[in-house]
Tab-separated table of C-alpha atoms and ligand atoms in Angstrom:
chain	number	residue	atom	x	y	z
A	222	MET	CA	13.445	8.538	-37.746
A	223	GLU	CA	16.621	6.366	-36.323
A	224	PHE	CA	19.672	6.000	-37.712
A	225	ARG	CA	22.254	3.398	-37.743
A	226	ARG	CA	25.802	3.056	-38.735
A	227	LEU	CA	26.250	1.562	-42.137
A	228	GLY	CA	28.152	-1.961	-40.774
A	229	ARG	CA	31.411	-1.037	-39.041
A	230	SER	CA	32.042	2.188	-41.119
A	231	GLY	CA	31.996	5.444	-39.664
A	232	LEU	CA	29.189	6.636	-41.665
A	233	THR	CA	25.787	7.324	-40.051
A	234	ILE	CA	22.359	6.526	-42.084
A	235	SER	CA	18.679	6.340	-41.856
A	236	GLU	CA	17.454	3.070	-40.810
A	237	ILE	CA	14.556	3.497	-43.347
A	238	ALA	CA	15.963	4.973	-47.091
A	239	TYR	CA	13.856	5.579	-50.065
A	240	GLY	CA	14.718	3.998	-53.094
A	241	ASN	CA	13.484	4.612	-56.648
A	242	TRP	CA	13.603	1.567	-58.683
A	243	LEU	CA	10.755	1.104	-60.885
A	244	THR	CA	9.256	4.309	-59.867
A	245	HIS	CA	11.100	7.436	-61.158
A	246	GLY	CA	11.344	8.150	-64.586
A	247	SER	CA	9.203	5.042	-65.191
A	248	GLN	CA	5.731	4.151	-63.552
A	249	VAL	CA	5.494	7.482	-62.114
A	250	GLU	CA	5.158	10.854	-63.113
A	251	GLU	CA	7.886	13.434	-62.109
A	252	ASP	CA	5.492	15.406	-59.949
A	253	ALA	CA	4.693	12.284	-57.880
A	254	ALA	CA	8.418	11.404	-57.707
A	255	LEU	CA	9.435	14.879	-56.479
A	256	ALA	CA	6.525	14.351	-53.977
A	257	CYS	CA	7.825	11.103	-52.589
A	258	VAL	CA	11.369	12.331	-52.397
A	259	ALA	CA	10.026	15.499	-50.203
A	260	ALA	CA	8.071	13.312	-48.265
A	261	ALA	CA	10.931	11.346	-47.566
A	262	ARG	CA	13.009	14.324	-46.632
A	263	ASP	CA	10.351	15.536	-44.513
A	264	GLU	CA	9.758	12.305	-42.399
A	265	GLY	CA	13.567	12.616	-41.541
A	266	ILE	CA	15.229	10.032	-44.609
A	267	THR	CA	18.654	11.388	-45.540
A	268	THR	CA	19.603	8.072	-47.421
A	269	PHE	CA	18.488	7.788	-50.798
A	270	ASP	CA	19.197	4.642	-53.034
A	271	THR	CA	19.092	4.315	-57.114
A	272	ALA	CA	21.271	2.440	-59.759
A	273	ASP	CA	22.602	3.689	-63.336
A	274	VAL	CA	20.549	1.013	-64.941
A	275	TYR	CA	16.968	2.208	-63.250
A	276	ALA	CA	14.738	3.598	-66.052
A	277	GLY	CA	17.267	3.241	-68.301
A	278	THR	CA	19.630	5.684	-66.398
A	279	LYS	CA	16.492	8.186	-66.016
A	280	ALA	CA	15.687	7.465	-62.460
A	281	GLU	CA	19.277	8.789	-61.540
A	282	ALA	CA	18.314	12.052	-63.383
A	283	VAL	CA	15.195	12.139	-61.230
A	284	LEU	CA	16.662	11.769	-58.367
A	285	GLY	CA	19.170	14.377	-58.697
A	286	LYS	CA	16.479	16.717	-59.580
A	287	ALA	CA	14.942	15.882	-56.534
A	288	LEU	CA	17.639	16.825	-54.723
A	289	LYS	CA	18.614	19.646	-56.516
A	290	GLY	CA	19.504	22.501	-54.086
A	291	VAL	CA	19.434	20.637	-50.574
A	292	ARG	CA	22.503	20.821	-48.502
A	293	ARG	CA	24.819	17.961	-49.867
A	294	GLU	CA	26.103	16.986	-46.200
A	295	SER	CA	22.615	16.600	-45.209
A	296	VAL	CA	21.537	13.125	-47.349
A	297	GLU	CA	23.294	10.183	-48.229
A	298	ILE	CA	23.311	9.330	-51.975
A	299	PHE	CA	23.933	5.874	-53.066
A	300	THR	CA	23.856	4.174	-56.639
A	301	LYS	CA	25.065	0.837	-58.512
A	302	VAL	CA	26.811	-0.117	-61.236
A	303	TYR	CA	26.912	-3.578	-63.557
A	304	TRP	CA	23.688	-3.979	-65.335
A	305	PRO	CA	23.429	-2.690	-69.103
A	306	THR	CA	23.534	1.007	-69.229
A	307	GLY	CA	24.236	1.153	-73.328
A	308	PRO	CA	24.254	-1.127	-76.319
A	309	GLY	CA	27.717	-1.631	-76.233
A	310	ARG	CA	29.500	-4.812	-74.877
A	311	ASN	CA	31.579	-2.625	-72.313
A	312	ASP	CA	28.502	-0.740	-70.993
A	313	ARG	CA	28.002	-3.240	-68.491
A	314	GLY	CA	29.813	-5.256	-65.663
A	315	LEU	CA	32.271	-4.597	-63.330
A	316	SER	CA	35.544	-4.079	-65.927
A	317	ARG	CA	37.683	-1.024	-64.794
A	318	LYS	CA	36.246	0.419	-68.148
A	319	HIS	CA	32.764	0.273	-67.312
A	320	ILE	CA	33.204	1.075	-63.558
A	321	ILE	CA	34.888	4.571	-64.210
A	322	GLU	CA	33.082	5.313	-67.078
A	323	SER	CA	29.251	4.445	-65.628
A	324	ALA	CA	30.537	6.315	-62.253
A	325	HIS	CA	31.293	9.434	-64.279
A	326	ALA	CA	27.575	9.210	-65.886
A	327	SER	CA	25.821	8.376	-62.692
A	328	LEU	CA	27.736	11.487	-61.051
A	329	GLY	CA	26.537	14.113	-64.002
A	330	ARG	CA	22.986	12.308	-63.738
A	331	LEU	CA	23.038	12.835	-59.711
A	332	GLY	CA	24.246	16.420	-60.052
A	333	THR	CA	26.785	15.542	-57.439
A	334	ASP	CA	30.997	15.803	-57.169
A	335	TYR	CA	30.523	12.523	-55.319
A	336	VAL	CA	28.525	9.347	-54.257
A	337	ASP	CA	28.288	8.401	-50.704
A	338	LEU	CA	28.176	4.678	-51.115
A	339	TYR	CA	29.042	2.802	-54.681
A	340	GLN	CA	27.401	-0.639	-54.892
A	341	ALA	CA	28.556	-3.331	-57.174
A	342	HIS	CA	24.998	-4.368	-58.301
A	343	ARG	CA	25.575	-8.067	-58.919
A	344	TYR	CA	28.953	-10.272	-58.767
A	345	ASP	CA	31.289	-9.976	-62.420
A	346	HIS	CA	32.074	-13.747	-62.991
A	347	GLN	CA	33.613	-12.016	-66.337
A	348	THR	CA	36.214	-9.785	-64.631
A	349	PRO	CA	38.798	-10.448	-62.132
A	350	LEU	CA	37.987	-9.290	-58.798
A	351	GLU	CA	41.318	-7.543	-58.223
A	352	GLU	CA	40.613	-5.709	-61.334
A	353	THR	CA	37.040	-4.549	-59.692
A	354	MET	CA	38.422	-3.727	-56.420
A	355	ARG	CA	41.162	-1.413	-57.510
A	356	ALA	CA	38.958	0.591	-59.859
A	357	PHE	CA	36.483	1.062	-56.640
A	358	ASP	CA	39.687	1.829	-54.561
A	359	ASP	CA	40.822	4.423	-57.364
A	360	LEU	CA	37.124	6.220	-57.026
A	361	VAL	CA	37.723	6.317	-53.307
A	362	ARG	CA	41.183	7.698	-53.519
A	363	GLN	CA	39.754	10.282	-56.406
A	364	GLY	CA	37.154	11.424	-53.806
A	365	LYS	CA	34.275	10.706	-56.335
A	366	VAL	CA	32.857	7.517	-53.868
A	367	LEU	CA	33.260	7.457	-50.077
A	368	TYR	CA	32.329	4.136	-49.345
A	369	VAL	CA	31.909	0.852	-51.326
A	370	GLY	CA	29.344	-1.742	-51.113
A	371	VAL	CA	27.917	-4.785	-52.888
A	372	SER	CA	24.418	-6.202	-53.754
A	373	GLU	CA	23.277	-9.573	-54.019
A	374	TRP	CA	26.763	-11.240	-53.413
A	375	ARG	CA	27.181	-14.816	-51.839
A	376	ALA	CA	28.810	-15.436	-48.912
A	377	GLU	CA	31.993	-16.551	-50.633
A	378	GLU	CA	32.158	-13.652	-52.838
A	379	ILE	CA	32.033	-11.144	-49.848
A	380	ALA	CA	34.723	-13.353	-48.227
A	381	ALA	CA	36.894	-12.902	-51.493
A	382	ALA	CA	36.674	-9.086	-51.767
A	383	LEU	CA	37.588	-8.648	-48.233
A	384	ARG	CA	40.663	-10.727	-48.422
A	385	ILE	CA	42.053	-9.115	-51.503
A	386	ALA	CA	41.302	-5.511	-49.927
A	387	ALA	CA	43.489	-6.915	-47.190
A	388	GLU	CA	46.238	-8.264	-49.016
A	389	LEU	CA	46.179	-5.441	-51.570
A	390	GLY	CA	45.733	-2.819	-49.211
A	391	LEU	CA	42.809	-1.649	-50.748
A	392	ASP	CA	39.554	-0.022	-49.594
A	393	ARG	CA	37.176	-2.620	-47.963
A	394	ILE	CA	33.885	-2.886	-48.674
A	395	VAL	CA	31.128	-1.883	-45.948
A	396	SER	CA	27.956	-2.784	-47.104
A	397	ASN	CA	25.661	-5.420	-48.961
A	398	GLN	CA	22.693	-4.950	-50.653
A	399	PRO	CA	19.878	-7.780	-50.668
A	400	GLN	CA	16.523	-9.018	-51.082
A	401	TYR	CA	15.481	-9.515	-47.408
A	402	ASN	CA	11.834	-9.590	-45.763
A	403	MET	CA	9.678	-11.993	-44.036
A	404	ILE	CA	9.023	-13.939	-47.185
A	405	TRP	CA	12.657	-13.737	-48.704
A	406	ARG	CA	15.081	-15.084	-46.000
A	407	VAL	CA	17.845	-16.822	-48.001
A	408	ILE	CA	20.690	-14.223	-46.187
A	409	GLU	CA	19.968	-15.456	-42.843
A	410	SER	CA	22.360	-18.856	-42.906
A	411	SER	CA	26.099	-17.911	-44.599
A	412	VAL	CA	25.594	-14.171	-45.952
A	413	VAL	CA	24.803	-12.385	-42.409
A	414	PRO	CA	26.999	-14.407	-40.224
A	415	LEU	CA	29.748	-13.649	-42.291
A	416	CYS	CA	29.016	-10.223	-42.531
A	417	GLU	CA	28.329	-9.495	-38.373
A	418	GLN	CA	31.620	-11.073	-38.511
A	419	GLU	CA	33.122	-8.746	-40.632
A	420	GLY	CA	31.281	-5.505	-40.257
A	421	ILE	CA	29.311	-5.094	-43.398
A	422	GLY	CA	25.832	-4.043	-43.265
A	423	GLN	CA	22.971	-5.002	-45.017
A	424	ILE	CA	21.067	-2.207	-46.925
A	425	VAL	CA	17.887	-4.497	-47.649
A	426	TRP	CA	15.577	-3.953	-50.466
A	427	SER	CA	11.645	-4.931	-51.064
A	428	PRO	CA	11.243	-4.988	-47.168
A	429	ILE	CA	7.466	-5.056	-48.244
A	430	ALA	CA	7.836	-7.626	-50.977
A	431	GLN	CA	7.043	-4.706	-53.301
A	432	GLY	CA	3.696	-4.510	-52.202
A	433	ALA	CA	3.056	-8.172	-51.503
A	434	LEU	CA	3.217	-7.631	-47.836
A	435	THR	CA	0.843	-4.604	-47.484
A	436	GLY	CA	-2.162	-6.981	-47.783
A	437	LYS	CA	-3.559	-4.908	-50.695
A	438	TYR	CA	-3.652	-7.767	-53.036
A	439	ALA	CA	-6.176	-10.820	-52.358
A	440	PRO	CA	-5.861	-14.067	-53.224
A	441	GLY	CA	-8.086	-14.728	-56.325
A	442	ALA	CA	-8.895	-10.996	-56.646
A	443	ALA	CA	-7.654	-8.718	-59.536
A	444	PRO	CA	-4.747	-6.806	-58.204
A	445	PRO	CA	-5.755	-2.628	-57.296
A	446	ALA	CA	-5.740	-0.089	-59.526
A	447	SER	CA	-2.493	1.922	-60.008
A	448	SER	CA	-0.451	-0.707	-58.301
A	449	ARG	CA	3.158	-2.213	-59.165
A	450	ALA	CA	1.091	-5.647	-60.265
A	451	LEU	CA	-0.640	-3.632	-63.264
A	452	ASP	CA	2.603	-1.437	-64.348
A	453	ARG	CA	4.363	-2.486	-67.465
A	454	LEU	CA	7.713	-3.087	-66.058
A	455	GLY	CA	6.952	-3.962	-62.300
A	456	SER	CA	4.286	-6.446	-62.945
A	457	ALA	CA	7.076	-9.107	-63.722
A	458	PHE	CA	8.776	-8.446	-60.999
A	459	ILE	CA	6.373	-8.689	-58.495
A	460	LYS	CA	4.308	-11.413	-60.066
A	461	GLU	CA	6.533	-14.173	-57.721
A	462	TYR	CA	4.660	-13.026	-54.416
A	463	LEU	CA	1.514	-12.957	-56.273
A	464	SER	CA	0.644	-16.764	-55.529
A	465	ASP	CA	-2.810	-17.497	-53.636
A	466	ALA	CA	-0.167	-19.499	-51.229
A	467	VAL	CA	1.744	-16.529	-50.275
A	468	LEU	CA	-1.338	-13.909	-50.564
A	469	SER	CA	-3.591	-15.972	-47.994
A	470	ARG	CA	-0.972	-16.525	-45.561
A	471	VAL	CA	-0.278	-12.653	-45.688
A	472	GLN	CA	-4.102	-11.685	-44.951
A	473	GLN	CA	-3.374	-13.822	-41.737
A	474	LEU	CA	-1.014	-11.491	-40.594
A	475	ARG	CA	-3.307	-8.536	-40.470
A	476	PRO	CA	-4.535	-9.588	-36.825
A	477	LEU	CA	-1.169	-9.487	-35.401
A	478	ALA	CA	-0.256	-6.314	-37.029
A	479	VAL	CA	-3.581	-4.675	-35.241
A	480	GLN	CA	-2.643	-6.236	-32.196
A	481	ALA	CA	0.779	-4.282	-32.360
A	482	GLY	CA	-0.900	-1.299	-33.235
A	483	LEU	CA	0.587	-1.155	-36.663
A	484	THR	CA	-0.418	-1.587	-40.398
A	485	LEU	CA	0.703	-4.289	-42.440
A	486	PRO	CA	3.209	-2.587	-44.426
A	487	GLN	CA	4.799	-0.840	-41.200
A	488	LEU	CA	4.815	-4.598	-39.615
A	489	ALA	CA	6.968	-5.880	-42.436
A	490	VAL	CA	9.563	-2.781	-42.472
A	491	ALA	CA	9.961	-3.185	-38.640
A	492	TRP	CA	10.509	-7.140	-39.176
A	493	THR	CA	13.432	-6.524	-41.142
A	494	LEU	CA	14.548	-3.969	-39.195
A	495	GLN	CA	14.896	-6.487	-35.905
A	496	ASN	CA	17.899	-7.923	-37.277
A	497	PRO	CA	20.632	-6.028	-35.957
A	498	ASN	CA	22.611	-6.808	-39.237
A	499	VAL	CA	20.427	-4.474	-40.898
A	500	SER	CA	22.203	-1.086	-41.451
A	501	ALA	CA	18.978	0.188	-43.245
A	502	ALA	CA	15.447	-1.091	-45.193
A	503	ILE	CA	15.064	0.620	-48.435
A	504	ILE	CA	11.442	1.459	-48.970
A	505	GLY	CA	10.051	1.924	-52.537
A	506	ALA	CA	6.542	4.405	-52.786
A	507	SER	CA	4.498	5.377	-55.823
A	508	ARG	CA	2.944	7.988	-53.571
A	509	PRO	CA	3.894	10.455	-50.591
A	510	GLU	CA	1.188	8.788	-48.590
A	511	GLN	CA	2.683	5.238	-48.579
A	512	VAL	CA	6.108	7.217	-47.577
A	513	ARG	CA	4.725	8.709	-44.693
A	514	GLU	CA	3.043	5.498	-43.267
A	515	ASN	CA	6.096	3.420	-44.020
A	516	VAL	CA	8.703	5.369	-42.082
A	517	ARG	CA	6.304	4.602	-38.636
A	518	ALA	CA	8.132	1.596	-38.502
A	519	ALA	CA	11.419	3.075	-37.557
A	520	GLY	CA	12.185	2.600	-34.111
A	521	VAL	CA	9.528	0.045	-33.641
A	522	LYS	CA	10.511	-3.419	-31.396
A	523	LEU	CA	8.865	-6.489	-32.343
A	524	GLY	CA	8.960	-8.792	-29.286
A	525	PRO	CA	9.811	-12.356	-29.300
A	526	GLU	CA	5.989	-13.674	-29.407
A	527	LEU	CA	4.971	-11.630	-32.275
A	528	MET	CA	8.302	-12.785	-34.165
A	529	SER	CA	7.281	-16.577	-33.618
A	530	ALA	CA	3.672	-15.809	-34.547
A	531	ILE	CA	4.634	-14.097	-37.810
A	532	ASP	CA	6.996	-17.168	-38.342
A	533	GLU	CA	4.070	-19.621	-37.784
A	534	VAL	CA	1.501	-17.687	-40.009
A	535	LEU	CA	4.237	-17.786	-42.943
A	536	GLY	CA	5.678	-21.000	-42.394
A	537	PRO	CA	5.615	-22.987	-45.699
A	538	VAL	CA	6.052	-19.558	-47.832
A	539	ILE	CA	9.127	-18.770	-46.062
A	540	VAL	CA	12.134	-18.646	-48.700
A	541	SER	CA	15.379	-19.505	-47.417
A	542	ASP	CA	17.579	-21.725	-49.538
A	543	PRO	CA	20.966	-19.371	-49.591
A	544	ALA	CA	21.728	-20.883	-53.185
A	545	LEU	CA	18.904	-18.755	-54.285
A	546	THR	CA	21.499	-15.600	-54.078
A	547	ALA	CA	23.384	-15.642	-57.844
A	548	SER	CA	24.542	-13.614	-60.140
A	549	PRO	CA	24.489	-14.376	-63.804
A	550	ALA	CA	27.315	-16.652	-65.157
A	551	GLY	CA	28.208	-14.272	-67.928
A	552	ARG	CA	28.176	-10.420	-68.648
A	553	PRO	CA	24.656	-9.427	-68.211
A	554	GLY	CA	22.805	-8.818	-71.181
A	555	ASP	CA	25.518	-10.824	-73.513
A	556	ASP	CA	24.258	-13.922	-75.462
A	557	ASP	CA	26.823	-15.946	-74.576
B	32	NAP	N1	20.118	-4.171	-55.443
B	32	NAP	C1	19.166	-4.695	-55.999
B	32	NAP	O1	19.236	-5.633	-56.977
B	32	NAP	C2	17.795	-3.925	-55.655
B	32	NAP	C3	16.671	-4.811	-56.280
B	32	NAP	C4	15.413	-4.206	-56.353
B	32	NAP	C5	15.096	-3.227	-55.735
B	32	NAP	N2	16.631	-2.433	-55.121
B	32	NAP	C6	16.296	-1.229	-54.194
B	32	NAP	O2	15.548	-1.232	-53.363
B	32	NAP	C7	14.350	-0.171	-52.892
B	32	NAP	C8	12.574	-0.770	-52.766
B	32	NAP	O3	12.617	-1.574	-53.535
B	32	NAP	P1	10.602	-1.647	-53.665
B	32	NAP	O4	10.389	-0.853	-54.245
B	32	NAP	O5	10.588	-3.127	-54.234
B	32	NAP	O6	10.513	-2.121	-52.196
B	32	NAP	P2	9.249	-2.015	-51.545
B	32	NAP	O7	9.006	-1.503	-50.408
B	32	NAP	O8	9.195	-3.579	-50.943
B	32	NAP	O9	7.883	-1.994	-52.464
B	32	NAP	C9	7.764	-0.725	-52.601
B	32	NAP	C10	6.253	-0.375	-53.761
B	32	NAP	O10	5.207	-1.236	-52.608
B	32	NAP	C11	3.771	-0.272	-52.923
B	32	NAP	N3	3.384	0.277	-51.464
B	32	NAP	C12	4.654	1.045	-50.785
B	32	NAP	N4	3.949	1.366	-49.539
B	32	NAP	C13	2.932	0.920	-49.902
B	32	NAP	C14	1.860	0.974	-48.710
B	32	NAP	N5	1.817	1.494	-47.486
B	32	NAP	N6	0.457	0.589	-49.177
B	32	NAP	C15	0.256	-0.078	-50.368
B	32	NAP	N7	1.302	-0.019	-51.220
B	32	NAP	C16	2.473	0.120	-50.807
B	32	NAP	C17	4.215	0.673	-53.877
B	32	NAP	O11	3.917	0.256	-55.214
B	32	NAP	P3	2.525	0.487	-55.857
B	32	NAP	O12	1.712	1.650	-55.449
B	32	NAP	O13	2.884	0.791	-57.192
B	32	NAP	O14	1.990	-0.608	-55.398
B	32	NAP	C18	5.973	0.813	-53.872
B	32	NAP	O15	6.398	1.122	-55.034
B	32	NAP	C19	14.606	0.034	-54.596
B	32	NAP	O16	13.720	1.284	-55.100
B	32	NAP	C20	15.999	-0.101	-54.626
B	32	NAP	O17	16.345	1.158	-54.315
B	32	NAP	C21	17.477	-3.208	-55.128
């Protein structure tokens, strides 16, 4: 494993992190979940990402169980707040009430006194940003949260958070968690330049496009057994990547991966890590062999010729419109 700084902060994290969205407490049985975390630790991953909302709060409990007994100082535990965790109108968003209540619930489920990074899962247009930033800062002062970050925020939203933190003397955000992979590159034109300048690191999600960049989904063919595309919940999220146009281009990447001595998933994870603003790529896995395969991307350097060849192959299916980074206008889950 290789390690990087989380943005300009003093925190060191593994450049490949392990995340449990759609898997723990949902698609995979608990023994497989525990085996994946054990494989991740075995392979040198120290950074684990989850969220209060994953599997209706069950994912945090599974991760807490998987990390039970592990020396707390040897791992970095990241979680998030924003999406609904209950039926109430205050069980969502970034109000002071929900942030404080959800943080306490997350700590209980994770079985820890503090999380290393607490992230605003989206931007909340219904709460004054000052209120959110103060609530995060209070959690930091209380020692319940060590660092704060955001996820899927636009450049101007990140800039506003930095401005408020500077004006009010509050703890500043250190990270952003966007979707980023060879196909989905929407952060490159505005989020990354701002974050580079401000020392904010990207912790990127779906580095292998949820499995679409592994080459295991062939154009025009049924998805392989036990894949996310056949999972009740997961299928809704991966479907954007499963067009014949995308899948046939992905097949054309295979010879490039072979030439580089990598498998397709390794090439995909390594590609995200070539961006110096990326602090970590968060991989997901439904079985431990996937973790063991994907971690081999750590430390891999892809030369400029290979990077250009990838761009040439993927050309028309690359998505780069920065406007695609957007949070819901209302409170998530509210009807209005
Ligand atoms: N902030 C946000 O809004 C947000 C959103 C989404 C995710 N995330 C974070 O990012 C993490 C990773 O997201 P992700 O799970 O979409 O990441 P991913 O690494 O792109 O996809 C992981 C999935 O791909 C398949 N896979 C992995 N390795 C494989 C291999 N070697 N060969 C074949 N198939 C393989 C597995 O699914 P199957 O075996 O089932 O096919 C696995 O669950 C999440 O756990 C979460 O922590 C954050």
